CSV table of C-alpha atoms in Angstrom, one decimal:
chain,number,residue,atom,x,y,z
A,12,MET,CA,-76.4,-20.2,-4.3
A,13,ILE,CA,-75.7,-19.4,-7.9
A,14,LYS,CA,-77.4,-21.5,-10.6
A,15,GLY,CA,-76.0,-19.9,-13.8
A,16,GLU,CA,-77.9,-20.4,-17.0
A,17,GLN,CA,-74.7,-19.7,-19.0
A,18,VAL,CA,-71.0,-19.8,-18.3
A,19,THR,CA,-68.5,-18.2,-20.6
A,20,ARG,CA,-64.8,-19.2,-20.2
A,21,THR,CA,-61.9,-17.3,-21.8
A,22,ALA,CA,-58.3,-17.0,-20.9
A,23,VAL,CA,-58.7,-13.5,-19.6
A,24,GLN,CA,-62.3,-13.0,-18.6
A,25,SER,CA,-65.2,-15.2,-17.6
A,26,GLU,CA,-68.8,-14.3,-16.9
A,27,VAL,CA,-71.4,-16.1,-14.9
A,28,VAL,CA,-75.0,-15.1,-15.5
A,29,LEU,CA,-77.1,-15.1,-12.3
A,30,PRO,CA,-80.8,-16.1,-12.6
A,31,VAL,CA,-82.2,-12.9,-11.1
A,32,GLY,CA,-84.2,-11.2,-13.9
A,33,GLU,CA,-82.7,-8.5,-16.0
A,34,ARG,CA,-79.1,-7.5,-15.4
A,35,GLY,CA,-78.3,-4.2,-13.8
A,36,GLU,CA,-75.1,-2.1,-13.9
A,37,VAL,CA,-71.8,-3.0,-12.4
A,38,ASP,CA,-71.6,-2.6,-8.7
A,39,TYR,CA,-67.9,-1.8,-8.1
A,40,SER,CA,-68.4,-1.8,-4.4
A,41,GLY,CA,-68.6,-5.5,-4.7
A,42,VAL,CA,-65.2,-6.1,-6.4
A,43,VAL,CA,-63.4,-9.0,-4.7
A,44,SER,CA,-59.7,-8.1,-4.7
A,45,GLY,CA,-58.7,-9.9,-1.5
A,46,GLN,CA,-61.1,-10.8,1.2
A,47,ALA,CA,-60.4,-7.7,3.3
A,48,LEU,CA,-62.3,-5.6,0.7
A,49,ALA,CA,-65.3,-7.9,0.3
A,50,THR,CA,-68.4,-8.8,2.3
A,51,GLN,CA,-69.0,-12.4,3.3
A,52,GLU,CA,-71.9,-12.6,0.8
A,53,GLN,CA,-69.5,-11.5,-2.0
A,54,ILE,CA,-66.8,-14.0,-0.8
A,55,ASP,CA,-69.3,-16.8,-0.9
A,56,ALA,CA,-70.7,-15.7,-4.3
A,57,ALA,CA,-67.1,-15.5,-5.7
A,58,ASP,CA,-66.4,-19.0,-4.5
A,59,GLU,CA,-69.5,-20.2,-6.3
A,60,VAL,CA,-68.3,-18.4,-9.4
A,61,ILE,CA,-65.0,-20.1,-9.2
A,62,ARG,CA,-66.7,-23.5,-8.8
A,63,GLU,CA,-68.9,-22.8,-11.8
A,64,LEU,CA,-65.8,-22.2,-13.8
A,65,GLY,CA,-64.6,-25.7,-12.7
A,66,PHE,CA,-61.9,-24.7,-10.2
A,67,ASP,CA,-61.4,-25.2,-6.5
A,68,PRO,CA,-61.7,-21.9,-4.6
A,69,ASP,CA,-59.2,-23.3,-2.0
A,70,THR,CA,-56.4,-23.4,-4.6
A,71,VAL,CA,-57.6,-20.8,-7.1
A,72,GLY,CA,-58.3,-17.1,-6.4
A,73,ALA,CA,-60.3,-14.7,-8.6
A,74,THR,CA,-61.0,-11.0,-9.1
A,75,VAL,CA,-64.8,-10.9,-9.5
A,76,GLN,CA,-67.1,-7.9,-10.4
A,77,PHE,CA,-70.7,-8.2,-9.3
A,78,ARG,CA,-73.7,-6.5,-10.9
A,79,ARG,CA,-76.9,-5.3,-9.1
A,80,PRO,CA,-80.0,-3.6,-10.6
A,81,ARG,CA,-80.5,0.2,-10.5
A,82,ASP,CA,-83.7,2.0,-9.5
A,83,GLU,CA,-85.5,4.6,-11.7
A,84,ASN,CA,-83.1,7.3,-10.5
A,85,GLY,CA,-80.1,5.3,-11.7
A,86,GLN,CA,-78.9,4.4,-8.2
A,87,ILE,CA,-77.6,0.9,-7.5
A,88,MET,CA,-80.0,-1.0,-5.3
A,89,SER,CA,-77.6,-2.6,-2.8
A,90,ASP,CA,-80.5,-4.4,-1.0
A,91,GLN,CA,-81.3,-6.3,-4.2
A,92,PRO,CA,-79.7,-9.6,-5.1
A,93,MET,CA,-76.7,-9.6,-7.5
A,94,THR,CA,-77.7,-10.3,-11.1
A,95,SER,CA,-74.4,-11.3,-12.7
A,96,ALA,CA,-70.6,-11.6,-12.0
A,97,THR,CA,-67.6,-11.1,-14.2
A,98,VAL,CA,-64.3,-12.8,-13.5
A,99,ASP,CA,-61.4,-10.5,-14.5
A,100,ALA,CA,-58.5,-12.7,-13.3
A,101,LEU,CA,-57.6,-16.0,-11.9
A,102,TRP,CA,-54.5,-17.1,-10.1
A,103,ILE,CA,-53.1,-20.0,-8.1
A,104,LYS,CA,-53.1,-19.4,-4.4
A,105,LYS,CA,-49.8,-19.8,-2.5
A,106,PRO,CA,-50.4,-22.2,0.3
A,107,MET,CA,-50.0,-20.7,3.7
A,108,PRO,CA,-48.1,-22.7,6.3
A,109,ARG,CA,-50.1,-24.4,8.9
A,110,LYS,CA,-50.0,-22.8,12.3
A,111,MET,CA,-48.2,-25.0,14.7
A,112,SER,CA,-47.9,-25.0,18.5
A,113,GLY,CA,-44.6,-24.4,20.1
A,114,GLU,CA,-44.2,-28.1,20.9
A,115,GLU,CA,-45.0,-29.1,17.3
A,116,PHE,CA,-42.7,-26.5,15.6
A,117,SER,CA,-39.0,-27.2,15.4
A,118,TYR,CA,-36.1,-25.5,13.6
A,119,VAL,CA,-33.9,-27.4,11.2
A,120,GLN,CA,-30.4,-26.4,12.2
A,121,PRO,CA,-27.8,-26.1,9.5
A,122,ALA,CA,-24.7,-28.3,9.8
A,123,PRO,CA,-21.8,-26.5,11.6
A,124,ALA,CA,-19.3,-24.9,9.2
A,125,VAL,CA,-16.0,-26.7,9.0
A,126,VAL,CA,-13.1,-24.3,8.8
A,127,ARG,CA,-9.7,-25.8,8.1
A,128,PRO,CA,-6.4,-24.0,7.9
A,129,THR,CA,-5.0,-23.6,4.5
A,130,LYS,CA,-2.2,-25.8,3.4
A,131,THR,CA,1.1,-23.9,3.5
A,132,ARG,CA,4.6,-24.4,2.3
A,133,VAL,CA,6.8,-22.4,4.5
A,134,ARG,CA,10.6,-22.9,4.3
A,135,THR,CA,13.0,-21.4,6.8
A,136,MET,CA,15.7,-19.3,5.0
A,137,ASN,CA,19.0,-21.1,4.5
A,138,ARG,CA,21.8,-18.9,5.6
A,139,ARG,CA,24.2,-20.4,3.1
A,140,SER,CA,22.0,-19.7,0.0
A,141,ASP,CA,19.5,-17.1,1.2
A,142,LYS,CA,21.0,-13.7,1.9
A,143,THR,CA,19.9,-10.4,3.5
A,144,ALA,CA,21.1,-6.9,2.9
A,145,LEU,CA,20.4,-3.8,5.0
A,146,VAL,CA,20.5,-0.6,2.8
A,147,ILE,CA,21.5,2.6,4.6
A,148,PRO,CA,20.5,5.7,2.5
A,149,ASP,CA,21.9,9.3,2.5
A,150,ILE,CA,23.4,9.9,5.9
A,151,GLN,CA,24.9,13.2,4.8
A,152,ILE,CA,27.3,13.7,7.7
A,153,GLY,CA,28.2,17.4,8.2
A,154,ARG,CA,27.6,20.4,10.4
A,155,ARG,CA,27.6,24.2,10.5
A,156,LEU,CA,28.6,26.7,13.2
A,157,ASP,CA,26.3,29.5,14.2
A,158,THR,CA,27.5,32.8,15.6
A,159,SER,CA,26.9,31.7,19.2
A,160,GLY,CA,29.4,28.9,18.8
A,161,GLN,CA,26.7,26.1,18.6
A,162,TRP,CA,27.2,23.3,16.0
A,163,HIS,CA,24.2,22.0,14.0
A,164,ASN,CA,24.5,18.6,12.6
A,165,PHE,CA,23.2,17.7,9.1
A,166,HIS,CA,22.9,14.0,9.9
A,167,ASP,CA,20.4,12.7,12.5
A,168,VAL,CA,22.2,11.0,15.3
A,169,GLU,CA,19.0,9.3,16.6
A,170,ALA,CA,18.0,8.0,13.2
A,171,ILE,CA,21.5,6.5,12.8
A,172,GLU,CA,21.2,4.8,16.2
A,173,VAL,CA,17.9,3.2,15.2
A,174,ALA,CA,19.5,1.9,12.0
A,175,ARG,CA,22.4,0.4,14.1
A,176,MET,CA,19.8,-1.2,16.4
A,177,LEU,CA,18.2,-2.8,13.3
A,178,ALA,CA,21.6,-4.0,12.1
A,179,ARG,CA,22.3,-5.6,15.5
A,180,TYR,CA,18.9,-7.3,15.5
A,181,ILE,CA,18.9,-8.5,11.8
A,182,LYS,CA,22.6,-9.4,11.5
A,183,PRO,CA,22.4,-9.0,7.7
A,184,ASP,CA,24.9,-10.6,5.3
A,185,TYR,CA,25.4,-7.2,3.7
A,186,ILE,CA,25.2,-3.5,4.8
A,187,ILE,CA,25.1,-1.3,1.8
A,188,PHE,CA,25.5,2.5,2.2
A,189,ASN,CA,24.1,3.8,-1.1
A,190,GLY,CA,25.7,7.2,-1.3
A,191,ASP,CA,25.8,10.7,0.1
A,192,ASN,CA,27.3,9.4,3.3
A,193,ASN,CA,29.0,12.8,3.7
A,194,ASP,CA,27.7,16.3,2.8
A,195,PHE,CA,30.9,18.3,2.3
A,196,PRO,CA,29.1,21.7,1.8
A,197,SER,CA,32.3,23.6,1.9
A,198,LEU,CA,33.6,21.7,-1.1
A,199,GLY,CA,30.6,22.4,-3.2
A,200,LYS,CA,28.4,25.4,-4.0
A,201,HIS,CA,28.4,26.5,-0.3
A,202,GLY,CA,32.2,26.9,-0.3
A,203,ALA,CA,31.9,30.6,0.5
A,204,ASP,CA,29.7,30.0,3.5
A,205,PRO,CA,31.9,30.6,6.6
A,206,THR,CA,29.5,28.5,8.9
A,207,VAL,CA,30.6,25.3,7.1
A,208,CYS,CA,34.3,25.9,6.6
A,209,GLY,CA,36.8,23.8,8.4
A,210,THR,CA,34.4,20.8,8.8
A,211,VAL,CA,36.0,18.3,6.3
A,212,ASN,CA,38.3,16.5,8.8
A,213,TRP,CA,35.5,16.2,11.4
A,214,THR,CA,33.2,14.8,8.7
A,215,LEU,CA,35.7,12.2,7.6
A,216,GLN,CA,36.2,11.1,11.2
A,217,GLN,CA,32.5,10.8,11.8
A,218,ASN,CA,32.2,8.8,8.6
A,219,HIS,CA,34.8,6.3,9.8
A,220,ASP,CA,33.1,6.0,13.2
A,221,VAL,CA,29.7,5.2,11.5
A,222,TYR,CA,31.2,2.3,9.6
A,223,ALA,CA,33.0,1.1,12.7
A,224,GLY,CA,29.7,1.3,14.7
A,225,PHE,CA,27.8,-0.9,12.2
A,226,ALA,CA,30.8,-3.3,12.2
A,227,ALA,CA,30.5,-3.5,16.0
A,228,ASP,CA,26.8,-4.2,15.9
A,229,SER,CA,27.0,-6.8,13.0
A,230,PRO,CA,30.6,-8.0,12.8
A,231,GLU,CA,30.0,-10.6,10.0
A,232,SER,CA,28.3,-8.2,7.7
A,233,ILE,CA,30.0,-7.3,4.4
A,234,GLN,CA,30.0,-3.5,4.1
A,235,ARG,CA,29.9,-1.7,0.7
A,236,VAL,CA,30.0,2.1,0.5
A,237,LEU,CA,28.9,3.8,-2.7
A,238,SER,CA,29.9,7.4,-3.5
A,239,GLY,CA,27.0,9.8,-4.1
A,240,ASN,CA,27.0,13.3,-5.6
A,241,HIS,CA,27.9,14.8,-2.2
A,242,ASP,CA,30.7,12.4,-1.5
A,243,ASN,CA,32.0,13.2,-5.0
A,244,ARG,CA,32.5,16.8,-4.1
A,245,LEU,CA,35.9,16.0,-2.5
A,246,PRO,CA,37.5,14.2,-5.5
A,247,ARG,CA,36.0,16.8,-7.8
A,248,TYR,CA,37.4,19.6,-5.6
A,249,ILE,CA,40.9,18.1,-6.0
A,250,ARG,CA,40.4,17.5,-9.7
A,251,GLU,CA,39.3,21.0,-10.4
A,252,GLY,CA,41.5,22.9,-7.9
A,253,ALA,CA,44.6,20.7,-7.7
A,254,PRO,CA,44.8,18.5,-10.7
A,255,GLU,CA,48.4,17.6,-10.0
A,256,LEU,CA,47.2,15.6,-7.0
A,257,ILE,CA,45.0,13.3,-9.1
A,258,GLY,CA,46.3,9.7,-8.8
A,259,ILE,CA,48.8,10.6,-6.1
A,260,ARG,CA,50.0,7.6,-4.2
A,261,GLN,CA,51.7,6.9,-0.9
A,262,ALA,CA,55.4,6.1,-0.8
A,263,GLY,CA,56.1,2.4,-0.6
A,264,ALA,CA,58.9,0.2,0.5
A,265,ASN,CA,61.7,-1.0,-1.8
A,266,GLY,CA,61.2,1.9,-4.1
A,267,ARG,CA,57.7,1.0,-5.1
A,268,LEU,CA,54.8,3.3,-4.7
A,269,GLY,CA,52.0,2.3,-2.4
A,270,GLY,CA,48.3,2.6,-2.8
A,271,LEU,CA,46.3,5.5,-4.0
A,272,ALA,CA,46.0,8.4,-1.6
A,273,LEU,CA,43.3,11.1,-1.4
A,274,THR,CA,40.6,8.5,-2.3
A,275,MET,CA,37.5,8.2,-0.1
A,276,ASP,CA,38.7,4.8,1.0
A,277,TRP,CA,42.0,6.2,2.1
A,278,LEU,CA,40.7,9.4,3.6
A,279,THR,CA,38.1,7.6,5.8
A,280,ASN,CA,40.8,5.0,6.7
A,281,LEU,CA,38.8,1.9,5.9
A,282,GLN,CA,42.0,0.0,6.0
A,283,ALA,CA,42.0,0.2,9.8
A,284,LEU,CA,38.6,-1.6,9.8
A,285,ARG,CA,39.9,-4.2,7.3
A,286,ASP,CA,42.8,-4.8,9.7
A,287,GLN,CA,40.2,-5.7,12.3
A,288,GLY,CA,38.5,-8.2,10.0
A,289,VAL,CA,35.8,-6.0,8.6
A,290,ASP,CA,35.0,-6.7,4.9
A,291,ILE,CA,34.5,-3.1,3.8
A,292,GLN,CA,35.1,-1.4,0.5
A,293,TRP,CA,34.4,2.1,-0.9
A,294,LEU,CA,33.0,2.1,-4.5
A,295,GLU,CA,33.8,5.4,-6.2
A,296,GLY,CA,32.9,6.6,-9.7
A,297,TYR,CA,29.6,8.4,-9.2
A,298,PRO,CA,27.2,8.4,-11.0
A,299,ASN,CA,28.0,5.2,-12.8
A,300,ASN,CA,29.2,3.2,-9.7
A,301,ASP,CA,26.8,0.5,-8.6
A,302,TYR,CA,26.6,-2.8,-6.6
A,303,TRP,CA,24.6,-5.8,-7.8
A,304,LEU,CA,23.1,-7.9,-5.0
A,305,ASN,CA,22.1,-10.6,-7.5
A,306,ASP,CA,21.6,-10.7,-11.3
A,307,ARG,CA,18.3,-8.8,-11.0
A,308,LEU,CA,18.8,-6.1,-8.4
A,309,ARG,CA,21.2,-3.2,-8.8
A,310,ILE,CA,22.0,-0.6,-6.1
A,311,ILE,CA,23.0,2.9,-7.1
A,312,HIS,CA,22.9,6.4,-5.6
A,313,GLY,CA,21.1,8.0,-8.4
A,314,ASP,CA,21.1,11.4,-10.1
A,315,MET,CA,17.4,11.9,-10.8
A,316,VAL,CA,14.7,13.7,-8.7
A,317,ASN,CA,11.1,14.0,-9.7
A,318,SER,CA,10.0,16.5,-7.0
A,319,LYS,CA,6.3,16.5,-8.1
A,320,GLY,CA,5.9,12.8,-8.6
A,321,SER,CA,7.4,9.4,-8.2
A,322,THR,CA,11.1,9.3,-8.9
A,323,ALA,CA,10.9,5.5,-8.6
A,324,ALA,CA,8.4,5.3,-11.5
A,325,LYS,CA,10.5,7.6,-13.7
A,326,LEU,CA,13.7,5.7,-12.9
A,327,LEU,CA,12.1,2.4,-13.7
A,328,ASN,CA,10.8,3.7,-17.0
A,329,ASN,CA,14.3,4.9,-17.9
A,330,ASN,CA,15.9,1.6,-16.9
A,331,PRO,CA,13.4,-1.1,-17.8
A,332,MET,CA,15.7,-4.1,-17.9
A,333,SER,CA,16.6,-4.4,-14.2
A,334,SER,CA,15.3,-3.6,-10.7
A,335,VAL,CA,17.1,-0.9,-8.8
A,336,ILE,CA,17.5,0.5,-5.3
A,337,PHE,CA,18.4,4.2,-5.3
A,338,GLY,CA,19.1,7.1,-3.0
A,339,HIS,CA,19.4,10.8,-3.6
A,340,VAL,CA,15.7,11.8,-3.2
A,341,HIS,CA,15.4,11.4,0.6
A,342,ARG,CA,11.9,9.9,0.1
A,343,ILE,CA,10.5,6.5,0.7
A,344,GLU,CA,9.2,5.2,-2.6
A,345,SER,CA,8.5,1.9,-4.3
A,346,HIS,CA,7.2,1.2,-7.8
A,347,TYR,CA,6.6,-2.1,-9.6
A,348,LYS,CA,6.3,-2.8,-13.3
A,349,THR,CA,5.7,-5.9,-15.4
A,350,THR,CA,7.2,-6.2,-18.9
A,351,MET,CA,7.5,-8.9,-21.5
A,352,GLY,CA,11.0,-10.4,-21.6
A,353,SER,CA,12.6,-12.7,-24.1
A,354,GLY,CA,10.5,-15.5,-25.4
A,355,GLY,CA,7.3,-13.8,-24.1
A,356,ARG,CA,8.2,-14.4,-20.5
A,357,PRO,CA,6.7,-11.8,-18.1
A,358,VAL,CA,9.3,-10.1,-16.0
A,359,GLN,CA,8.6,-8.0,-12.9
A,360,HIS,CA,10.9,-5.1,-12.2
A,361,SER,CA,10.8,-2.7,-9.3
A,362,ALA,CA,12.5,0.5,-8.0
A,363,HIS,CA,12.9,1.4,-4.4
A,364,SER,CA,14.1,4.3,-2.3
A,365,PHE,CA,14.4,4.0,1.5
A,366,GLY,CA,14.6,7.7,2.4
A,367,THR,CA,17.4,9.3,4.4
A,368,LEU,CA,19.2,9.3,7.8
A,369,ALA,CA,19.8,13.1,7.5
A,370,ARG,CA,17.7,15.6,9.4
A,371,VAL,CA,14.4,16.6,7.8
A,372,ASP,CA,13.8,19.8,9.7
A,373,GLY,CA,15.7,22.3,7.5
A,374,ALA,CA,19.2,21.7,8.9
A,375,VAL,CA,20.6,20.2,5.7
A,376,PRO,CA,21.6,22.8,3.1
A,377,SER,CA,19.0,22.5,0.3
A,378,TYR,CA,16.9,24.5,-2.1
A,379,HIS,CA,14.3,25.2,0.7
A,380,SER,CA,16.7,25.8,3.6
A,381,SER,CA,17.6,29.2,5.1
A,382,LEU,CA,19.6,30.7,8.0
A,383,GLY,CA,18.5,33.0,10.7
A,384,ALA,CA,20.4,36.2,11.8
A,385,ASP,CA,22.7,34.1,14.0
A,386,GLU,CA,23.5,31.7,11.1
A,387,SER,CA,21.5,28.9,12.7
A,388,PRO,CA,19.2,26.9,10.3
A,389,MET,CA,15.6,27.9,10.2
A,390,ARG,CA,13.0,25.3,11.0
A,391,TYR,CA,11.5,23.9,7.8
A,392,PHE,CA,10.1,20.4,7.2
A,393,GLU,CA,11.2,18.9,3.9
A,394,ASN,CA,9.1,16.4,2.1
A,395,TRP,CA,11.7,13.8,3.2
A,396,GLN,CA,11.3,10.6,5.2
A,397,GLN,CA,13.8,8.7,7.3
A,398,GLY,CA,14.2,5.0,7.0
A,399,VAL,CA,16.3,2.0,5.9
A,400,GLY,CA,15.5,-1.0,3.8
A,401,LEU,CA,15.9,-4.7,4.1
A,402,VAL,CA,16.4,-7.0,1.0
A,403,GLU,CA,16.0,-10.8,1.1
A,404,PHE,CA,17.5,-12.5,-1.9
A,405,LYS,CA,19.4,-15.4,-3.5
A,406,LYS,CA,22.5,-15.0,-5.6
A,407,GLY,CA,22.1,-15.5,-9.3
A,408,ASP,CA,19.0,-15.0,-11.4
A,409,ALA,CA,16.5,-15.1,-8.6
A,410,PRO,CA,13.6,-13.1,-7.2
A,411,PHE,CA,14.0,-11.0,-4.1
A,412,ASN,CA,11.9,-9.2,-1.5
A,413,VAL,CA,12.2,-5.6,-0.5
A,414,THR,CA,10.9,-4.2,2.9
A,415,PRO,CA,11.1,-0.5,3.6
A,416,ILE,CA,11.5,0.2,7.3
A,417,PRO,CA,10.4,3.8,8.0
A,418,ILE,CA,11.8,5.6,11.0
A,419,HIS,CA,9.0,7.8,12.4
A,420,THR,CA,11.0,10.9,13.0
A,421,HIS,CA,8.2,13.0,14.5
A,422,ASP,CA,7.1,10.3,16.9
A,423,GLY,CA,10.4,9.8,18.8
A,424,HIS,CA,12.4,8.2,15.9
A,425,VAL,CA,10.6,4.9,16.4
A,426,ALA,CA,10.8,2.0,13.9
A,427,PHE,CA,8.8,-1.2,13.7
A,428,PHE,CA,10.2,-4.5,12.4
A,429,ASP,CA,9.4,-8.2,12.9
A,430,GLY,CA,6.9,-7.4,15.6
A,431,LYS,CA,9.4,-5.3,17.6
A,432,GLU,CA,9.9,-1.6,18.3
A,433,PHE,CA,13.2,0.2,18.0
A,434,ARG,CA,13.8,3.5,19.7
A,435,PRO,CA,16.9,5.5,20.3
A,436,THR,CA,18.3,5.2,23.9
A,437,ALA,CA,17.8,8.9,24.5
A,438,ALA,CA,14.1,8.8,23.7
């Protein structure tokens, strides 16, 4: 169709001169920019242009501008033959897939994925070298009497029962009571409060019964009882009010004095439990008393409270050389920190609090608590959580694992551990 007298090739633009007299102006209605915008005449002409340039129109596409002559009024004469064509762009056509019938077409299925279980190294704990400890925080045994004659406990009987259930199930090597096992409000700043007077003997008996109960549930467990600031109210009361009784001892046989009297060990009669085979000991000397489970983990009661933040983080920053389990704050907290030890060896330390077994509804005398007209405690929910903690460890310089076990006070005192649910029998 096109017999050009001259063909100009450039990298950007090529022009083919058509043998139809004098050139007219550009006819933009004939721009080929995809076949949908062009007439069949223009498509055929564009293919001829591509061939004139030495390419195959089946593999090379082009944008072509055609020119037609104008009449004396300047209008393009669309019924006249095209006089020239300019190629603005060339490109390689992407081959389209051949249409296939359903019988011809087939999918290439990927090979099935092979999923294999990861290799594991699981070792059952050795009871001779691997130890467990159940930590019991802040029971705060105590009570007050309102004007109607009703007693209101400070400790939570149902939470203590759940803790005993866990001890019976776990059978830990150690049961550690980490302080504030008693409240003793009448021996502290609440001494003038008549609703708490006369409760010391009852408190001591309840305290003994708690240790006896845990011994019944887990007879082989070693029990260690740390004094907290509330437990320390009794010896301080003696020291400040009756200093002559400091260090007083029982009378002994053969003219020799016996053991110390008026100690917490003596007053709670732990000797009666020892006579039954229970390994139990009270550790006085708050706030510097402690118990080391292994060379890395120290248990204390604590004397620090960060009411608007993490006490665990603050305590760990103040004691960066060892990990610690503490009480006193009545909140469940954990904080981890990695430091550089001797020789550049990284050392991970942590601090943990497991909450409390005291009531959290305003019954315990505190900064926020108050009494009604009948001297009964007003309902107020402290930012406290109930729970206990389990520690798995080896003796010596060895790592350990700490598992807080919350007791969900407001959902029936339920606790979850090892895929099991623990609820008080009254729930």
